[in-house]
Tab-separated table of C-alpha atoms and ligand atoms in Angstrom:
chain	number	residue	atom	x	y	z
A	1	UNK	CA	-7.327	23.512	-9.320
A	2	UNK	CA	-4.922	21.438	-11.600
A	3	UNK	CA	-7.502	19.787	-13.558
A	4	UNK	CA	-6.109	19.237	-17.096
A	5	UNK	CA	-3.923	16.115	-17.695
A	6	UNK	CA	-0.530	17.419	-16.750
A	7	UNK	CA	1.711	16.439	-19.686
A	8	UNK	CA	4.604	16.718	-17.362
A	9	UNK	CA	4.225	13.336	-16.019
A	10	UNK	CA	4.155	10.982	-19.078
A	11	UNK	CA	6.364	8.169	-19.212
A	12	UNK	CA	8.156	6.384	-22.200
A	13	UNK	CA	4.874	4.203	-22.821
A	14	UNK	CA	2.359	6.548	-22.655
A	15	UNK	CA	1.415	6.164	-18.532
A	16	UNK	CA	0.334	9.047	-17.218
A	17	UNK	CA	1.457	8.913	-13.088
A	18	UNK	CA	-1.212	10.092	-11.766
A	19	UNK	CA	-0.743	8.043	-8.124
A	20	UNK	CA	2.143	8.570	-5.771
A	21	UNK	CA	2.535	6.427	-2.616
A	22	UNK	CA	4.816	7.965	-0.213
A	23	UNK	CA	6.372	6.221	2.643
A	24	UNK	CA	6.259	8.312	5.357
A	25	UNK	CA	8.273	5.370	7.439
A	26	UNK	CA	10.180	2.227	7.478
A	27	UNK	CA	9.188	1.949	11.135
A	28	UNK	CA	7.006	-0.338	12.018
A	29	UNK	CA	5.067	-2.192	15.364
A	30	UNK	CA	4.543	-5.119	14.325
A	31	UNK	CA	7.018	-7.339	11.906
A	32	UNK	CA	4.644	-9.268	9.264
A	33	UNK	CA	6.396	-12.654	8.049
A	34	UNK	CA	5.700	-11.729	4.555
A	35	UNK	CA	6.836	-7.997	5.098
A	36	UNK	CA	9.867	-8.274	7.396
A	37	UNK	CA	12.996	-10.319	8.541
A	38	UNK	CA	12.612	-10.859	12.182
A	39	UNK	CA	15.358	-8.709	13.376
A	40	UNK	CA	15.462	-5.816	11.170
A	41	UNK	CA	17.554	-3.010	10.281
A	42	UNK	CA	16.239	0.079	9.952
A	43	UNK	CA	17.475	3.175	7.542
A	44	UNK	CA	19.839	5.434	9.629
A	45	UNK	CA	17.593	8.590	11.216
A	46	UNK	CA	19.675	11.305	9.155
A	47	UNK	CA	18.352	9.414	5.935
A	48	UNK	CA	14.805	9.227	6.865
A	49	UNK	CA	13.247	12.308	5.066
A	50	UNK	CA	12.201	15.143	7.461
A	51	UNK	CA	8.202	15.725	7.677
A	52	UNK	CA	8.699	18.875	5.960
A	53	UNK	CA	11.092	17.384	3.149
A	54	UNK	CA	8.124	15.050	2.765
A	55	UNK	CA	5.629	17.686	1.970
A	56	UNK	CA	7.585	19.626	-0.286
A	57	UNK	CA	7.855	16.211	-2.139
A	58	UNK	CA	4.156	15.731	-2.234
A	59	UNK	CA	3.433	18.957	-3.262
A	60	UNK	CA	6.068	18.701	-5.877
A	61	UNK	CA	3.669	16.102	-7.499
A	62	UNK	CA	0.993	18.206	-6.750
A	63	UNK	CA	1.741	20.948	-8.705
A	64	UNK	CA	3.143	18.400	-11.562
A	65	UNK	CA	-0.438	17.279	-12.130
A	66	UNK	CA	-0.230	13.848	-9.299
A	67	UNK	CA	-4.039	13.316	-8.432
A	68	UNK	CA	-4.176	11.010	-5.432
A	69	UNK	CA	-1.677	10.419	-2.656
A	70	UNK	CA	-1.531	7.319	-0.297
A	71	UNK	CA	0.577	7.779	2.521
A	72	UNK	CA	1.938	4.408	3.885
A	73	UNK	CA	5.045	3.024	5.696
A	74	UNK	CA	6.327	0.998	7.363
A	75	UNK	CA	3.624	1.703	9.418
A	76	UNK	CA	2.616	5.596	8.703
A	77	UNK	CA	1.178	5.929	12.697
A	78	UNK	CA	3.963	5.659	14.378
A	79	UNK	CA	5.700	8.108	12.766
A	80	UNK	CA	5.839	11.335	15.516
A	81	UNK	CA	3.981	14.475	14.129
A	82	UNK	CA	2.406	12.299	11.436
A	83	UNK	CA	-0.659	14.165	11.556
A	84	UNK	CA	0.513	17.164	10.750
A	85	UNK	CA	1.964	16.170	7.679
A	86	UNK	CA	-1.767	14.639	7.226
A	87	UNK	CA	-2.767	18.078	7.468
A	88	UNK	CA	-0.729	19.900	5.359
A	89	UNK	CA	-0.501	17.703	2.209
A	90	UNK	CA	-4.337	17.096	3.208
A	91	UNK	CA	-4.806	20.743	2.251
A	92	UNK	CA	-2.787	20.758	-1.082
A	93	UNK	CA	-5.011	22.446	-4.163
A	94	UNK	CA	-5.611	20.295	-7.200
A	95	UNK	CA	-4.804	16.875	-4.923
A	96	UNK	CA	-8.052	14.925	-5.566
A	97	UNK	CA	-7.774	11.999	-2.752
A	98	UNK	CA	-5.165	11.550	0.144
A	99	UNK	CA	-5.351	7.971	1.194
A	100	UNK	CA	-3.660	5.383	4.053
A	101	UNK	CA	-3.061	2.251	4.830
A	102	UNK	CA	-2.148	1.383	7.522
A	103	UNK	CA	-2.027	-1.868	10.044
A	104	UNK	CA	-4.759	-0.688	12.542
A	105	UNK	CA	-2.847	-0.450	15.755
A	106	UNK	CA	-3.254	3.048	16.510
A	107	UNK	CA	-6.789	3.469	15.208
A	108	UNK	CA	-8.696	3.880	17.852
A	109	UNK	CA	-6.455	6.882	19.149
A	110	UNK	CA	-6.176	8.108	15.480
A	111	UNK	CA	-8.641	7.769	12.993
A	112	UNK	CA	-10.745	11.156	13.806
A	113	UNK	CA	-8.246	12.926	13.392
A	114	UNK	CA	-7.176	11.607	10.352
A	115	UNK	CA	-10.995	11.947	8.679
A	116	UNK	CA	-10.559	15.520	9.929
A	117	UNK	CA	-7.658	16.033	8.211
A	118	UNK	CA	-8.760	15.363	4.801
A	119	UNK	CA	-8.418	10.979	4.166
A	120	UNK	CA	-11.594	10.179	3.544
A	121	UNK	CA	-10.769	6.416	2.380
A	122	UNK	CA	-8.455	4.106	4.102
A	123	UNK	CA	-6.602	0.520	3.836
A	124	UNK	CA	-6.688	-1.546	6.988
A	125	UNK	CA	-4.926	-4.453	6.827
A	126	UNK	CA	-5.229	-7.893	8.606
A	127	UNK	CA	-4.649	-11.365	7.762
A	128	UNK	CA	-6.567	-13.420	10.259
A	129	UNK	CA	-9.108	-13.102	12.659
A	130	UNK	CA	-7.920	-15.723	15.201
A	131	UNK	CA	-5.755	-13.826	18.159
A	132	UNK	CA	-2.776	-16.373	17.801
A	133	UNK	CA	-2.274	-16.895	14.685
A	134	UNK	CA	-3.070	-13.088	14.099
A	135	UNK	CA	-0.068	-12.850	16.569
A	136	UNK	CA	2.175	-15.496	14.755
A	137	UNK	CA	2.001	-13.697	11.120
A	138	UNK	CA	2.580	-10.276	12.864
A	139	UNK	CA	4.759	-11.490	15.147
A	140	UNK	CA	3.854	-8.883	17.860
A	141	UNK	CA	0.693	-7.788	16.936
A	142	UNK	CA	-2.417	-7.898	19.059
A	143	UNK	CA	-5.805	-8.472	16.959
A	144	UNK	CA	-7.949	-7.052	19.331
A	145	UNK	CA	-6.268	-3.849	19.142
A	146	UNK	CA	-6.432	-3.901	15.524
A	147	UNK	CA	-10.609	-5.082	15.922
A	148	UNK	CA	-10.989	-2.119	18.238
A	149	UNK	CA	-9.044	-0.116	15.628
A	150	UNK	CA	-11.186	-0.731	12.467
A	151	UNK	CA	-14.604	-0.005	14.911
A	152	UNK	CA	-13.013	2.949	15.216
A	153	UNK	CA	-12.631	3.861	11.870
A	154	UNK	CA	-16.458	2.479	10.703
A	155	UNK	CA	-17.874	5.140	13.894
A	156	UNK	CA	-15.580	7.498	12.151
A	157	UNK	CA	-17.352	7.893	9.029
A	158	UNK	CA	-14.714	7.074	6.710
A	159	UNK	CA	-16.076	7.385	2.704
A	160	UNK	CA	-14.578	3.513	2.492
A	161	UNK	CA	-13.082	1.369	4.180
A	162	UNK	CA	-11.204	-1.355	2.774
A	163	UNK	CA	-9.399	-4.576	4.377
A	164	UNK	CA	-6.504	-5.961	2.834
A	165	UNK	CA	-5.617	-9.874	3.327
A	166	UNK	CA	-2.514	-11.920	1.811
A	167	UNK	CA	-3.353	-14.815	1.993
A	168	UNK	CA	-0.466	-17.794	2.386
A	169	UNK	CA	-0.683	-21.862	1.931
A	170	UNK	CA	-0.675	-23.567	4.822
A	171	UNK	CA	-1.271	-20.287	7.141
A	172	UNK	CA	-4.576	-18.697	6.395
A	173	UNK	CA	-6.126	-19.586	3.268
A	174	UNK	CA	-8.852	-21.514	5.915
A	175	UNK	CA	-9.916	-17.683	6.594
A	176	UNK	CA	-10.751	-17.023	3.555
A	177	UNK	CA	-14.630	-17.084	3.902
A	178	UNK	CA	-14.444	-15.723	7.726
A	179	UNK	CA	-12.479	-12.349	6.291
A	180	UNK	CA	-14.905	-11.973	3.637
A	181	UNK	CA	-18.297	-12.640	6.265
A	182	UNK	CA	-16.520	-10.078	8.674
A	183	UNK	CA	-15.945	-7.435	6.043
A	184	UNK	CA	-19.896	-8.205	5.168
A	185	UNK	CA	-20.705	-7.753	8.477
A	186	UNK	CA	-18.741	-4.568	8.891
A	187	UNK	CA	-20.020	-3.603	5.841
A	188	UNK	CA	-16.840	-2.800	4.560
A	189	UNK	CA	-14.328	-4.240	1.581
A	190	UNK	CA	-11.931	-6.577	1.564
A	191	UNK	CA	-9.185	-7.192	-1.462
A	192	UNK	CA	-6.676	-10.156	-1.409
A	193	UNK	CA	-3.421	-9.132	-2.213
A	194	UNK	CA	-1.326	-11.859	-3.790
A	195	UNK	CA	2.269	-12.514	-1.665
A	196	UNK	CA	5.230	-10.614	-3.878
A	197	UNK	CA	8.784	-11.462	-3.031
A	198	UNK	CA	10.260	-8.383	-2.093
A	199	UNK	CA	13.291	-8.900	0.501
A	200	UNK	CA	14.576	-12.282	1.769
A	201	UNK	CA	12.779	-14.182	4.243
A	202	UNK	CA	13.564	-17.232	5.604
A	203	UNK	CA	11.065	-17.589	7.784
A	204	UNK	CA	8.562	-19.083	4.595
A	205	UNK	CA	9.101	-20.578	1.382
A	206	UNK	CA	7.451	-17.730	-0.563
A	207	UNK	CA	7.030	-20.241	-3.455
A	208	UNK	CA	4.789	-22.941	-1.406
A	209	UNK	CA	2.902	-20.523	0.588
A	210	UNK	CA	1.934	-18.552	-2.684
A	211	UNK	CA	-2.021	-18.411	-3.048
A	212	UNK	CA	-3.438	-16.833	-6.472
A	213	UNK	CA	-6.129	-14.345	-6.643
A	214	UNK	CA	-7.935	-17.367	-8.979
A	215	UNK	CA	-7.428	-19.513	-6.296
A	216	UNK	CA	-9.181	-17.026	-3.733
A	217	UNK	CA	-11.444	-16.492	-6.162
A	218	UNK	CA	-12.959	-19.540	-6.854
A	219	UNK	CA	-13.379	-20.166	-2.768
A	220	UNK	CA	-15.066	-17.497	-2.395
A	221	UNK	CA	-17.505	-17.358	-5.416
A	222	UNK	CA	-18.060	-21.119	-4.363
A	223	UNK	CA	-20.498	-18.926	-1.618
A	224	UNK	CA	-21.037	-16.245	-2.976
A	225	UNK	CA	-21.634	-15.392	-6.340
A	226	UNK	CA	-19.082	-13.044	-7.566
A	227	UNK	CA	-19.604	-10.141	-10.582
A	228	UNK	CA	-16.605	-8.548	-12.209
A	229	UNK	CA	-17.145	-4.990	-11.900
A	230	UNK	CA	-14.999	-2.064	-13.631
A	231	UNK	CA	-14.863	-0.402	-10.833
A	232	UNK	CA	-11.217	0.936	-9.810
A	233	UNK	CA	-9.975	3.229	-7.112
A	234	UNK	CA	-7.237	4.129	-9.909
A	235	UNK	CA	-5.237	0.953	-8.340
A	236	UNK	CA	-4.174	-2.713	-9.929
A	237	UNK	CA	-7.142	-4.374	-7.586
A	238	UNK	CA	-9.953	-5.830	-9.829
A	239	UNK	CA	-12.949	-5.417	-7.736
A	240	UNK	CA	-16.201	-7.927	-7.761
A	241	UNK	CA	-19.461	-7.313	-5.933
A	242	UNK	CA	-21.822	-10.040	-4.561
A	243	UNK	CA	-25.377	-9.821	-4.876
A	244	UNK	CA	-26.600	-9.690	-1.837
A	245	UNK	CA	-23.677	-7.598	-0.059
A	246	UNK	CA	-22.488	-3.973	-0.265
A	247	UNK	CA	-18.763	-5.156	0.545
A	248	UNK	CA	-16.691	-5.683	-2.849
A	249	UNK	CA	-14.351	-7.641	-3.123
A	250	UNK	CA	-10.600	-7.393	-4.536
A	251	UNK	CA	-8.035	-9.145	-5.964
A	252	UNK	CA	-4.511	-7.739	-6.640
A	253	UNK	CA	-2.583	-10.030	-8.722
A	254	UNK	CA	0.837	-8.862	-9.816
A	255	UNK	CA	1.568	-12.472	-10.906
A	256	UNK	CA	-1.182	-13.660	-12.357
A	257	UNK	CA	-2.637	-10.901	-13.438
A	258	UNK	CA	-0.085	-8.603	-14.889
A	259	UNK	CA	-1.719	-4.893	-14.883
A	260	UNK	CA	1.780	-2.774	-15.863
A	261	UNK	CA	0.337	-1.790	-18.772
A	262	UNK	CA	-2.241	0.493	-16.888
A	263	UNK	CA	0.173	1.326	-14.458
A	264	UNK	CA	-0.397	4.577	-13.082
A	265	UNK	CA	1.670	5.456	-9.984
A	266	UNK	CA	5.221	5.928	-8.573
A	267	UNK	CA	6.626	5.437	-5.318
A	268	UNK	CA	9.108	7.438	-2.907
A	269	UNK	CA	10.520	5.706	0.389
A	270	UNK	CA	10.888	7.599	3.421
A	271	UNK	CA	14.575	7.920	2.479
A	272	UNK	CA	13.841	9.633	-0.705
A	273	UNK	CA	14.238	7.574	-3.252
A	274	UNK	CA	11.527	7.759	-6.401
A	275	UNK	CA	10.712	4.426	-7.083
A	276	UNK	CA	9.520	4.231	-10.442
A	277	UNK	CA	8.155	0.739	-10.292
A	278	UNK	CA	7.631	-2.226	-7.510
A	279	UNK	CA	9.447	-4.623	-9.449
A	280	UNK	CA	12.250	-2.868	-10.482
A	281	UNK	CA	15.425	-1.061	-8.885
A	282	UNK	CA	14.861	1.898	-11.282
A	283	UNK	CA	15.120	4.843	-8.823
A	284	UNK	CA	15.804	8.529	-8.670
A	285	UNK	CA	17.671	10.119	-6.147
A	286	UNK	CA	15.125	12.768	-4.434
A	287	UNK	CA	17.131	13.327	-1.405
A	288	UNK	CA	20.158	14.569	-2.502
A	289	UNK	CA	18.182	16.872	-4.524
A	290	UNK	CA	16.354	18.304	-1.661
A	291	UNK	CA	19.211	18.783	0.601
A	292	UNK	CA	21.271	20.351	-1.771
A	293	UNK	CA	18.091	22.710	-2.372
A	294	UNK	CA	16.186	23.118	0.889
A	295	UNK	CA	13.368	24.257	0.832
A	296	UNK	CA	13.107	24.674	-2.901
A	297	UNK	CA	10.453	22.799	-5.137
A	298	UNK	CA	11.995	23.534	-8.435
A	299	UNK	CA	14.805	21.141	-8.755
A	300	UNK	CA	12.686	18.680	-7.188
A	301	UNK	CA	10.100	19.145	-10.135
A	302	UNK	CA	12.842	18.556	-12.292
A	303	UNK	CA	13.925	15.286	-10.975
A	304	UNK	CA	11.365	13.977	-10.587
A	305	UNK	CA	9.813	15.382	-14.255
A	306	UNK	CA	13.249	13.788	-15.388
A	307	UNK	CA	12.739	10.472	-13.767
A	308	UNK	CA	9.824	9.579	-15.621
A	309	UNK	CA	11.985	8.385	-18.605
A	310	UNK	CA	13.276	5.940	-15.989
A	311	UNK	CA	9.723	4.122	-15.496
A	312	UNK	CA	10.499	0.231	-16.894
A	313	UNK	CA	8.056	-1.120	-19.011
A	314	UNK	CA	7.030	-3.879	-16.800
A	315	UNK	CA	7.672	-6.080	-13.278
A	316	UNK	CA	9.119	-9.423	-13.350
A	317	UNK	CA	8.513	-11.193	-10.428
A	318	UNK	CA	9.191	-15.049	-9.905
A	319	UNK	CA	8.705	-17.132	-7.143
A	320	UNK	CA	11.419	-19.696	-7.907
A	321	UNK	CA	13.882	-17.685	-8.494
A	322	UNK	CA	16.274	-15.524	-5.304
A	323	UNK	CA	14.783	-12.137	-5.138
A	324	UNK	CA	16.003	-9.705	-7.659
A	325	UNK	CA	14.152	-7.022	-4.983
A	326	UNK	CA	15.966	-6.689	-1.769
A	327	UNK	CA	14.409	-4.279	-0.448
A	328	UNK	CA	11.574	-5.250	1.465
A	329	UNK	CA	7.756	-3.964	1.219
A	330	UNK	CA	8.282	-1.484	4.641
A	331	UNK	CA	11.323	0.238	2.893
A	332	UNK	CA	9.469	0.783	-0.475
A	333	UNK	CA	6.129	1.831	0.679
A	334	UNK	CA	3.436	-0.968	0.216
B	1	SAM	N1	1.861	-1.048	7.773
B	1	SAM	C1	0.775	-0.757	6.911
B	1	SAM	C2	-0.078	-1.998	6.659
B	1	SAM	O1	0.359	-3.096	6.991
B	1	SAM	O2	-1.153	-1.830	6.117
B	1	SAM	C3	1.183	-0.137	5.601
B	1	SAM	C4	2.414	-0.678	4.920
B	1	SAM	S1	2.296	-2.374	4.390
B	1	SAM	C5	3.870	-2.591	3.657
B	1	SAM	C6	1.129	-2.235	3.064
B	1	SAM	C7	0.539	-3.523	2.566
B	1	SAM	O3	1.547	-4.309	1.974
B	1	SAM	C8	-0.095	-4.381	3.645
B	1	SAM	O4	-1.437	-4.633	3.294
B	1	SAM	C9	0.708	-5.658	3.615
B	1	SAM	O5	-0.096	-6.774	3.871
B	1	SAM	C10	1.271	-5.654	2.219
B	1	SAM	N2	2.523	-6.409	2.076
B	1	SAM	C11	3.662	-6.318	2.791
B	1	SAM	N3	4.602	-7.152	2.312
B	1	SAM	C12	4.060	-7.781	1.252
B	1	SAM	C13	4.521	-8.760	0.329
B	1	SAM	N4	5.762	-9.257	0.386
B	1	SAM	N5	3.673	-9.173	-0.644
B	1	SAM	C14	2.415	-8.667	-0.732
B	1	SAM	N6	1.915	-7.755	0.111
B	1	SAM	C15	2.727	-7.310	1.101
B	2	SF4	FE1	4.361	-3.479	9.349
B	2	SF4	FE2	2.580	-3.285	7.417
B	2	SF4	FE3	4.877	-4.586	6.992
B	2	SF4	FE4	3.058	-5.674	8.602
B	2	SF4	S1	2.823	-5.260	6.422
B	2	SF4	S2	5.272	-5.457	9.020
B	2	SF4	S3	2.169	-3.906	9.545
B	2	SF4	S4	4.658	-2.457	7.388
């Protein structure tokens, strides 16, 4: 076991990258208004990362001292073979926690096999609880699938389960108290993840639709009582219990709430590129390096050991401004 603080993965400030979220595919079956353009295009199949390129990368990390992997997408279940990969990096010595989030769709088919295979927490996400309006922020999703799905994962015996909600003006932000009673009565939590502008929509002014985490906040403490734990799941969400609840509640405020400093984690898209922070364009190349080298871990250690000088300092996002992310949230693994 890998327990000591690896001093391989240190970056310029001090942050140890302990966290890697690895997007396993841009793919996805439904198209969230926030997430995706309408019509999108998706990365050419030769430069999607094979399932065994995409071990080798996790256990790269592995062995470099990364604790806790989340595997996520693009939708991470509708990738063919997925569980397999599951399996394998599932099985990886000195990995702490393998993790996924995913939109719920294929749950009910899935999620034994997925607690079998090692995740013992996972992310569901939905944004309303109303079947047409669930449908109309999805744009082909079908909430009772989803429903079905998280059942499925509660019977399953999952360690924690967690919801996650964005909230937008003028779209759901009258759900706020029904997501937070259903992940009560699931017994379950929920976090509210505020909307980031990554990629161009035009199907929603991300500026007016933005809804803080104070905002959320104060609706729901307005019922129930929040208190600020210091809890973390070594992630940005600060997490607040109620006192007459299991369910916690979390907040995940890259605006207002600016949590680089602690920043912990790196990200790798299903094309291979190690992206070293959400708000920024600073990137190493891991594919080239892996099929120039297949099969071997060493170079990819190095890159990725080398790309950690590349980790920016902090995010800047703004609302008012275009942009400066085009990529959207499927291609850089949410
Ligand atoms: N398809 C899976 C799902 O929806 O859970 C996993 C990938 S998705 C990109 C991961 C999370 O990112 C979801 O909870 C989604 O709501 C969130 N997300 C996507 N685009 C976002 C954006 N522009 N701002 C904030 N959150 C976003
Ligand atoms: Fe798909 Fe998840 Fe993006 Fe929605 S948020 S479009 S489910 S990847």
């Amino acid at each position: 076991m890998n327990e000591a603080a690896s001093p391989l993965l240190i970056d310029r400030f001090n942050r140890q990258v302990e966290y890697v979220r690895l997007s396993v595919t841009d793919r996805c079956d439904f198209r969230c208004v926030y997430c995706m353009a309408e019509e999108m295009t998706f990365a050419p199949r030769a430069d999607i990362l094979t399932l065994e390129e995409l071990e080798l990368i996790a256990r790269a990390f592995v062995e470099l001292g990364a604790k806790k992997i989340r595997l996520t997408g693009g939708e991470p279940l509708v990738r063919q073979n997925i569980m397999a990969l599951v399996e394998n990096i599932g099985q990886l010595d000195g990995l702490h926690e393998l993790t996924l989030t995913t939109n719920g769709s294929q749950l009910t088919k899935q999620a034994s096999a997925l607690h079998q295979a090692g995740i013992k927490r996972i992310n569901i996400s939905i944004d309303s609880l109303k079947p047409a309006r669930f449908k109309k922020i999805t744009r082909t999703g079908d909430l009772q699938k989803v429903l079905n799905g998280i059942d499925a994962a509660i019977a399953t015996g999952f360690k924690r389960i967690k919801l996650n909600t964005v909230i937008l003006k003028g779209r759901n932000e009258d759900e706020i108290i029904d997501l937070v009673n259903f992940a009560r009565d699931k017994k379950v939590d929920i976090s509210f993840i505020e909307e980031m502008p990554l990629g161009l929509i035009d199907e929603h002014n991300r500026a007016l639709s933005f809804c803080s985490s104070d905002e959320i906040r104060d609706i729901v403490s307005a019922q129930y009582p929040l208190t600020s734990t210091d809890e973390t799941t070594s992630g940005p969400s600060h997490y607040y219990s109620m006192n007459d609840s299991e369910s916690r509640i979390g907040f995940i405020s890259p605006h207002s709430h600016n949590f680089c400093h602690l920043c912990n984690r790196v990200r790798v898209t299903v094309e291979g590129r190690l992206l070293l922070c959400l708000g920024n364009e600073h990137s190493a190349d891991l594919k080239t390096v892996l099929r120039a080298n297949p099969g071997e871990i060493d170079p990819l250690k190095d890159a990725i050991i080398a790309a950690m000088d590349l980790k920016p300092e902090k995010h800047h996002f703004n609302l008012e401004e275009e942009p400066q992310i085009v990529r959207f949230m499927n291609m850089t693994g949410g």
